[in-house]
GROMACS .gro file of C-alpha atoms in nm:
model
  252
    1UNK     CA    1  18.683   7.642  -9.769
    2UNK     CA    2  18.609   7.428 -10.079
    3UNK     CA    3  18.306   7.274  -9.909
    4UNK     CA    4  18.171   7.618  -9.826
    5UNK     CA    5  18.203   7.735 -10.187
    6UNK     CA    6  18.038   7.413 -10.301
    7UNK     CA    7  17.737   7.474 -10.076
    8UNK     CA    8  17.712   7.834 -10.195
    9UNK     CA    9  17.704   7.729 -10.561
   10UNK     CA   10  17.442   7.463 -10.486
   11UNK     CA   11  17.224   7.720 -10.305
   12UNK     CA   12  17.253   7.973 -10.591
   13UNK     CA   13  17.168   7.701 -10.842
   14UNK     CA   14  16.853   7.608 -10.651
   15UNK     CA   15  16.745   7.972 -10.643
   16UNK     CA   16  16.803   8.012 -11.019
   17UNK     CA   17  16.605   7.693 -11.081
   18UNK     CA   18  16.313   7.777 -10.858
   19UNK     CA   19  16.282   8.144 -10.959
   20UNK     CA   20  16.100   8.076 -11.288
   21UNK     CA   21  15.874   7.826 -11.118
   22UNK     CA   22  15.781   8.073 -10.848
   23UNK     CA   23  15.731   8.345 -11.108
   24UNK     CA   24  15.489   8.144 -11.319
   25UNK     CA   25  15.308   7.983 -11.027
   26UNK     CA   26  14.950   8.083 -10.957
   27UNK     CA   27  14.932   8.368 -10.706
   28UNK     CA   28  14.789   8.293 -10.363
   29UNK     CA   29  14.449   8.461 -10.323
   30UNK     CA   30  14.440   8.713 -10.041
   31UNK     CA   31  14.122   8.841  -9.877
   32UNK     CA   32  14.018   9.195  -9.952
   33UNK     CA   33  13.899   9.381  -9.641
   34UNK     CA   34  13.746   9.724  -9.682
   35UNK     CA   35  13.658   9.951  -9.390
   36UNK     CA   36  13.502  10.278  -9.488
   37UNK     CA   37  13.254  10.547  -9.389
   38UNK     CA   38  12.966  10.623  -9.621
   39UNK     CA   39  12.661  10.844  -9.602
   40UNK     CA   40  12.349  10.695  -9.444
   41UNK     CA   41  12.053  10.707  -9.680
   42UNK     CA   42  11.781  10.622  -9.426
   43UNK     CA   43  11.713  10.651  -9.052
   44UNK     CA   44  11.742  10.272  -9.018
   45UNK     CA   45  12.099  10.276  -9.153
   46UNK     CA   46  12.181  10.565  -8.917
   47UNK     CA   47  12.040  10.370  -8.622
   48UNK     CA   48  12.246  10.062  -8.714
   49UNK     CA   49  12.562  10.270  -8.743
   50UNK     CA   50  12.504  10.424  -8.402
   51UNK     CA   51  12.445  10.080  -8.250
   52UNK     CA   52  12.773   9.951  -8.395
   53UNK     CA   53  12.956  10.258  -8.264
   54UNK     CA   54  12.808  10.212  -7.916
   55UNK     CA   55  12.896   9.842  -7.920
   56UNK     CA   56  13.259   9.916  -8.009
   57UNK     CA   57  13.273  10.176  -7.731
   58UNK     CA   58  13.135   9.927  -7.477
   59UNK     CA   59  13.385   9.662  -7.586
   60UNK     CA   60  13.672   9.908  -7.543
   61UNK     CA   61  13.547   9.989  -7.192
   62UNK     CA   62  13.487   9.623  -7.099
   63UNK     CA   63  13.807   9.587  -6.889
   64UNK     CA   64  13.717   9.898  -6.688
   65UNK     CA   65  13.362   9.771  -6.638
   66UNK     CA   66  13.494   9.435  -6.522
   67UNK     CA   67  13.730   9.602  -6.274
   68UNK     CA   68  13.495   9.866  -6.137
   69UNK     CA   69  13.156   9.692  -6.132
   70UNK     CA   70  13.256   9.355  -5.990
   71UNK     CA   71  13.447   9.217  -5.691
   72UNK     CA   72  13.781   9.254  -5.870
   73UNK     CA   73  13.873   9.584  -5.699
   74UNK     CA   74  13.853   9.449  -5.345
   75UNK     CA   75  14.026   9.121  -5.427
   76UNK     CA   76  14.325   9.265  -5.611
   77UNK     CA   77  14.386   9.532  -5.343
   78UNK     CA   78  14.379   9.276  -5.060
   79UNK     CA   79  14.613   9.043  -5.248
   80UNK     CA   80  14.853   9.333  -5.303
   81UNK     CA   81  14.841   9.408  -4.930
   82UNK     CA   82  14.928   9.044  -4.856
   83UNK     CA   83  15.236   9.061  -5.076
   84UNK     CA   84  15.349   9.391  -4.925
   85UNK     CA   85  15.292   9.260  -4.572
   86UNK     CA   86  15.509   8.958  -4.645
   87UNK     CA   87  15.779   9.184  -4.785
   88UNK     CA   88  15.866   8.940  -5.062
   89UNK     CA   89  15.904   9.216  -5.324
   90UNK     CA   90  15.790   9.047  -5.647
   91UNK     CA   91  15.680   8.709  -5.511
   92UNK     CA   92  15.414   8.629  -5.612
   93UNK     CA   93  15.453   8.838  -5.931
   94UNK     CA   94  15.199   9.098  -6.031
   95UNK     CA   95  15.071   8.887  -6.322
   96UNK     CA   96  14.991   8.602  -6.083
   97UNK     CA   97  14.812   8.833  -5.840
   98UNK     CA   98  14.600   8.983  -6.118
   99UNK     CA   99  14.523   8.637  -6.258
  100UNK     CA  100  14.424   8.503  -5.917
  101UNK     CA  101  14.208   8.809  -5.855
  102UNK     CA  102  14.043   8.762  -6.193
  103UNK     CA  103  13.950   8.398  -6.132
  104UNK     CA  104  13.830   8.472  -5.779
  105UNK     CA  105  13.617   8.746  -5.933
  106UNK     CA  106  13.462   8.495  -6.173
  107UNK     CA  107  13.394   8.265  -5.877
  108UNK     CA  108  13.229   8.537  -5.669
  109UNK     CA  109  13.032   8.683  -5.961
  110UNK     CA  110  12.918   8.346  -6.100
  111UNK     CA  111  12.563   8.368  -5.952
  112UNK     CA  112  12.524   8.724  -6.083
  113UNK     CA  113  12.652   8.633  -6.429
  114UNK     CA  114  12.417   8.333  -6.435
  115UNK     CA  115  12.118   8.558  -6.364
  116UNK     CA  116  12.228   8.799  -6.638
  117UNK     CA  117  12.256   8.510  -6.883
  118UNK     CA  118  11.917   8.364  -6.790
  119UNK     CA  119  11.724   8.691  -6.769
  120UNK     CA  120  11.881   8.895  -7.050
  121UNK     CA  121  12.121   8.713  -7.284
  122UNK     CA  122  11.917   8.400  -7.359
  123UNK     CA  123  11.581   8.578  -7.408
  124UNK     CA  124  11.746   8.841  -7.628
  125UNK     CA  125  11.923   8.587  -7.849
  126UNK     CA  126  11.595   8.392  -7.875
  127UNK     CA  127  11.416   8.708  -7.990
  128UNK     CA  128  11.176   8.715  -7.695
  129UNK     CA  129  11.276   9.061  -7.567
  130UNK     CA  130  11.410   9.376  -7.728
  131UNK     CA  131  11.756   9.523  -7.687
  132UNK     CA  132  11.636   9.786  -7.439
  133UNK     CA  133  11.464   9.522  -7.226
  134UNK     CA  134  11.776   9.307  -7.237
  135UNK     CA  135  11.986   9.596  -7.109
  136UNK     CA  136  11.740   9.659  -6.826
  137UNK     CA  137  11.714   9.292  -6.732
  138UNK     CA  138  12.092   9.250  -6.752
  139UNK     CA  139  12.168   9.544  -6.527
  140UNK     CA  140  11.923   9.436  -6.255
  141UNK     CA  141  12.137   9.152  -6.105
  142UNK     CA  142  12.449   9.366  -6.127
  143UNK     CA  143  12.275   9.655  -5.952
  144UNK     CA  144  12.156   9.418  -5.677
  145UNK     CA  145  12.513   9.299  -5.623
  146UNK     CA  146  12.649   9.654  -5.604
  147UNK     CA  147  12.371   9.764  -5.367
  148UNK     CA  148  12.458   9.479  -5.127
  149UNK     CA  149  12.823   9.586  -5.114
  150UNK     CA  150  12.772   9.965  -5.103
  151UNK     CA  151  12.755  10.158  -4.780
  152UNK     CA  152  12.461  10.391  -4.735
  153UNK     CA  153  12.698  10.671  -4.635
  154UNK     CA  154  12.884  10.652  -4.966
  155UNK     CA  155  12.559  10.623  -5.157
  156UNK     CA  156  12.420  10.931  -4.984
  157UNK     CA  157  12.739  11.121  -5.063
  158UNK     CA  158  12.713  11.072  -5.438
  159UNK     CA  159  12.338  11.133  -5.437
  160UNK     CA  160  12.414  11.466  -5.274
  161UNK     CA  161  12.699  11.542  -5.515
  162UNK     CA  162  12.470  11.466  -5.810
  163UNK     CA  163  12.209  11.703  -5.661
  164UNK     CA  164  11.937  11.442  -5.688
  165UNK     CA  165  11.616  11.444  -5.484
  166UNK     CA  166  11.602  11.205  -5.192
  167UNK     CA  167  11.542  10.860  -5.345
  168UNK     CA  168  11.244  10.662  -5.220
  169UNK     CA  169  11.375  10.324  -5.331
  170UNK     CA  170  11.665  10.164  -5.518
  171UNK     CA  171  11.504  10.224  -5.855
  172UNK     CA  172  11.534  10.602  -5.804
  173UNK     CA  173  11.915  10.582  -5.785
  174UNK     CA  174  12.083  10.612  -6.128
  175UNK     CA  175  12.340  10.353  -6.226
  176UNK     CA  176  12.627  10.603  -6.256
  177UNK     CA  177  12.567  10.716  -5.897
  178UNK     CA  178  12.556  10.357  -5.778
  179UNK     CA  179  12.881  10.266  -5.957
  180UNK     CA  180  13.070  10.559  -5.804
  181UNK     CA  181  12.942  10.474  -5.456
  182UNK     CA  182  13.024  10.107  -5.505
  183UNK     CA  183  13.384  10.181  -5.604
  184UNK     CA  184  13.446  10.400  -5.299
  185UNK     CA  185  13.294  10.139  -5.068
  186UNK     CA  186  13.503   9.861  -5.223
  187UNK     CA  187  13.827  10.054  -5.180
  188UNK     CA  188  13.747  10.129  -4.815
  189UNK     CA  189  13.658   9.766  -4.744
  190UNK     CA  190  13.974   9.646  -4.918
  191UNK     CA  191  14.193   9.877  -4.709
  192UNK     CA  192  14.023   9.760  -4.389
  193UNK     CA  193  14.095   9.398  -4.479
  194UNK     CA  194  14.448   9.489  -4.582
  195UNK     CA  195  14.510   9.652  -4.243
  196UNK     CA  196  14.393   9.335  -4.070
  197UNK     CA  197  14.640   9.137  -4.282
  198UNK     CA  198  14.924   9.379  -4.205
  199UNK     CA  199  14.894   9.371  -3.824
  200UNK     CA  200  15.038   9.021  -3.750
  201UNK     CA  201  15.336   9.077  -3.979
  202UNK     CA  202  15.396   9.421  -3.830
  203UNK     CA  203  15.402   9.272  -3.480
  204UNK     CA  204  15.654   9.013  -3.596
  205UNK     CA  205  15.874   9.285  -3.747
  206UNK     CA  206  15.864   9.482  -3.419
  207UNK     CA  207  15.956   9.173  -3.216
  208UNK     CA  208  16.251   9.088  -3.442
  209UNK     CA  209  16.374   9.449  -3.440
  210UNK     CA  210  16.354   9.461  -3.058
  211UNK     CA  211  16.550   9.137  -3.026
  212UNK     CA  212  16.822   9.262  -3.258
  213UNK     CA  213  16.845   9.590  -3.067
  214UNK     CA  214  16.875   9.406  -2.734
  215UNK     CA  215  17.153   9.189  -2.878
  216UNK     CA  216  17.342   9.493  -3.003
  217UNK     CA  217  17.306   9.394  -3.369
  218UNK     CA  218  17.197   9.738  -3.484
  219UNK     CA  219  17.371   9.716  -3.822
  220UNK     CA  220  17.175   9.406  -3.928
  221UNK     CA  221  16.850   9.494  -4.110
  222UNK     CA  222  16.555   9.339  -3.922
  223UNK     CA  223  16.389   9.256  -4.256
  224UNK     CA  224  16.654   8.997  -4.336
  225UNK     CA  225  16.568   8.807  -4.017
  226UNK     CA  226  16.193   8.861  -4.010
  227UNK     CA  227  16.126   8.769  -4.375
  228UNK     CA  228  16.184   8.392  -4.334
  229UNK     CA  229  15.975   8.389  -4.016
  230UNK     CA  230  15.690   8.574  -4.187
  231UNK     CA  231  15.693   8.330  -4.477
  232UNK     CA  232  15.703   8.036  -4.233
  233UNK     CA  233  15.413   8.181  -4.032
  234UNK     CA  234  15.211   8.237  -4.348
  235UNK     CA  235  15.270   7.877  -4.457
  236UNK     CA  236  15.186   7.727  -4.116
  237UNK     CA  237  14.850   7.905  -4.094
  238UNK     CA  238  14.773   7.820  -4.461
  239UNK     CA  239  14.759   8.189  -4.541
  240UNK     CA  240  14.643   8.175  -4.901
  241UNK     CA  241  14.344   7.960  -4.811
  242UNK     CA  242  14.253   8.198  -4.527
  243UNK     CA  243  14.285   8.502  -4.754
  244UNK     CA  244  14.080   8.343  -5.034
  245UNK     CA  245  13.813   8.227  -4.788
  246UNK     CA  246  13.792   8.569  -4.623
  247UNK     CA  247  13.764   8.743  -4.960
  248UNK     CA  248  13.488   8.515  -5.088
  249UNK     CA  249  13.294   8.522  -4.758
  250UNK     CA  250  13.315   8.903  -4.744
  251UNK     CA  251  13.073   8.923  -5.039
  252UNK     CA  252  12.801   8.712  -4.873
   0.00000   0.00000   0.00000
């Protein structure tokens, strides 16, 4: 008890000693950040403000653009089907599946991103082309990628829904129509691949359930018996390598 009081008095004494020092010490300079809206006095200032606003809007939509205009949609859906087919609940966790899908997306989209960098980003930063030309040159490789993965049936559907005249070539198809068609095609392809992944595990579940029924073990859930066998089968066939290879090869 005496030691505790001693430490308390020492602590209070240090505070009383340091308080004047801290009071008279030079204040730490803090940065002053001002964000405001003022009236534009010229068309050039108005144009710059609109460009900044558009840039902020694009940055806020960047995750959606990455998901919907690249291979991410197909990859993450197929990986989710693999986890559900295994029946392992949260193994691998959702964060791992999304991270794996993201890095596989970077791997698949690397040639497209390289073309965008060479044709649009580098010339624009070097001042060789304007902003409008950079946007056009940057969208060209991405449009080529989406055209290769989009079914003509889905493309025709959205051209009809947009009430556009029959396009003569790819240049006549607007980007918003192409993106919508690409998303629908990617979801359909992902579900087809997911069904192919589901079939072997479904057959194994049916076999285990039939064996348990024939043995009279109707109260034992078949999932408890089939889960280790499904995991063992997936390991023996090197399932993750097969899934990753199938996903990457499906874009070529």
